[in-house]
């Protein structure tokens, strides 16, 4: 399995026109999972929507998280 960003990383997505940031709260556990990451909007956290993205959708890493497990 490829190396993934650690939980807690703040990222910017390619597709978004607004300058929205997202924080990674989960990542795939096995190769058969459909998406690489589960995210919520930063700095608001979980309000009502979870975002499921792949590594190829990331435009910029704003902050690299500390937790990697």
PDB file of C-alpha atoms in Angstrom:
ATOM      1  CA  UNK A   1       0.000   0.000   0.000  1.00  0.00           C
ATOM      2  CA  UNK A   2       1.311   3.469  -0.840  1.00  0.00           C
ATOM      3  CA  UNK A   3       2.343   5.941   1.850  1.00  0.00           C
ATOM      4  CA  UNK A   4      -0.516   8.166   2.932  1.00  0.00           C
ATOM      5  CA  UNK A   5      -0.548  11.515   4.713  1.00  0.00           C
ATOM      6  CA  UNK A   6      -0.881  11.324   8.483  1.00  0.00           C
ATOM      7  CA  UNK A   7      -4.152  11.982  10.288  1.00  0.00           C
ATOM      8  CA  UNK A   8      -4.377  15.643  11.265  1.00  0.00           C
ATOM      9  CA  UNK A   9      -2.878  16.925   8.003  1.00  0.00           C
ATOM     10  CA  UNK A  10      -4.505  20.050   6.592  1.00  0.00           C
ATOM     11  CA  UNK A  11      -4.881  20.007   2.807  1.00  0.00           C
ATOM     12  CA  UNK A  12      -6.204  22.066  -0.104  1.00  0.00           C
ATOM     13  CA  UNK A  13      -8.048  20.328  -2.945  1.00  0.00           C
ATOM     14  CA  UNK A  14      -7.541  20.761  -6.692  1.00  0.00           C
ATOM     15  CA  UNK A  15     -11.232  20.965  -7.641  1.00  0.00           C
ATOM     16  CA  UNK A  16     -12.263  23.764  -5.295  1.00  0.00           C
ATOM     17  CA  UNK A  17     -12.402  27.352  -6.574  1.00  0.00           C
ATOM     18  CA  UNK A  18     -12.679  28.761  -3.053  1.00  0.00           C
ATOM     19  CA  UNK A  19      -9.692  28.582  -0.755  1.00  0.00           C
ATOM     20  CA  UNK A  20     -11.183  25.900   1.489  1.00  0.00           C
ATOM     21  CA  UNK A  21      -9.007  23.706   3.649  1.00  0.00           C
ATOM     22  CA  UNK A  22      -9.767  20.202   4.884  1.00  0.00           C
ATOM     23  CA  UNK A  23      -8.337  18.169   7.735  1.00  0.00           C
ATOM     24  CA  UNK A  24      -7.745  14.434   7.389  1.00  0.00           C
ATOM     25  CA  UNK A  25      -9.560  12.472  10.101  1.00  0.00           C
ATOM     26  CA  UNK A  26      -9.230   8.983   8.603  1.00  0.00           C
ATOM     27  CA  UNK A  27      -7.414   7.055   5.925  1.00  0.00           C
ATOM     28  CA  UNK A  28      -7.891   3.791   4.091  1.00  0.00           C
ATOM     29  CA  UNK A  29      -7.048   0.612   5.909  1.00  0.00           C
ATOM     30  CA  UNK A  30      -6.789  -1.844   3.031  1.00  0.00           C
ATOM     31  CA  UNK A  31      -6.152  -1.785  -0.725  1.00  0.00           C
ATOM     32  CA  UNK A  32      -9.786  -2.514  -1.562  1.00  0.00           C
ATOM     33  CA  UNK A  33     -11.072   0.705   0.061  1.00  0.00           C
ATOM     34  CA  UNK A  34     -12.504   3.104  -2.522  1.00  0.00           C
ATOM     35  CA  UNK A  35     -11.073   6.371  -1.133  1.00  0.00           C
ATOM     36  CA  UNK A  36      -7.722   7.267   0.413  1.00  0.00           C
ATOM     37  CA  UNK A  37      -8.919   9.801   3.018  1.00  0.00           C
ATOM     38  CA  UNK A  38     -11.900  10.907   5.066  1.00  0.00           C
ATOM     39  CA  UNK A  39     -11.876  14.655   5.718  1.00  0.00           C
ATOM     40  CA  UNK A  40     -13.848  17.472   7.315  1.00  0.00           C
ATOM     41  CA  UNK A  41     -13.657  21.207   6.676  1.00  0.00           C
ATOM     42  CA  UNK A  42     -10.930  23.041   8.540  1.00  0.00           C
ATOM     43  CA  UNK A  43     -11.208  24.697  11.099  1.00  0.00           C
ATOM     44  CA  UNK A  44     -14.896  23.837  11.660  1.00  0.00           C
ATOM     45  CA  UNK A  45     -14.569  20.070  12.021  1.00  0.00           C
ATOM     46  CA  UNK A  46     -17.552  17.795  11.579  1.00  0.00           C
ATOM     47  CA  UNK A  47     -20.713  19.839  11.123  1.00  0.00           C
ATOM     48  CA  UNK A  48     -22.792  17.568   8.902  1.00  0.00           C
ATOM     49  CA  UNK A  49     -20.650  16.448   5.960  1.00  0.00           C
ATOM     50  CA  UNK A  50     -17.751  14.026   5.593  1.00  0.00           C
ATOM     51  CA  UNK A  51     -15.608  14.351   2.465  1.00  0.00           C
ATOM     52  CA  UNK A  52     -14.056  11.274   0.847  1.00  0.00           C
ATOM     53  CA  UNK A  53     -11.070  12.038  -1.375  1.00  0.00           C
ATOM     54  CA  UNK A  54      -8.159  10.376  -3.105  1.00  0.00           C
ATOM     55  CA  UNK A  55      -4.489  11.326  -3.015  1.00  0.00           C
ATOM     56  CA  UNK A  56      -4.746  12.606  -6.604  1.00  0.00           C
ATOM     57  CA  UNK A  57      -7.273  15.301  -5.525  1.00  0.00           C
ATOM     58  CA  UNK A  58      -4.801  17.061  -3.216  1.00  0.00           C
ATOM     59  CA  UNK A  59      -3.414  20.341  -4.548  1.00  0.00           C
ATOM     60  CA  UNK A  60      -1.376  21.480  -1.549  1.00  0.00           C
ATOM     61  CA  UNK A  61      -0.396  20.240   1.911  1.00  0.00           C
ATOM     62  CA  UNK A  62      -0.909  23.192   4.250  1.00  0.00           C
ATOM     63  CA  UNK A  63       0.187  21.395   7.415  1.00  0.00           C
ATOM     64  CA  UNK A  64       1.565  17.884   7.811  1.00  0.00           C
ATOM     65  CA  UNK A  65      -0.106  16.088  10.733  1.00  0.00           C
ATOM     66  CA  UNK A  66       1.851  14.540  13.588  1.00  0.00           C
ATOM     67  CA  UNK A  67      -0.095  11.328  14.128  1.00  0.00           C
ATOM     68  CA  UNK A  68       0.787   8.496  11.743  1.00  0.00           C
ATOM     69  CA  UNK A  69      -0.778   5.152  12.570  1.00  0.00           C
TER      70      UNK A  69
END
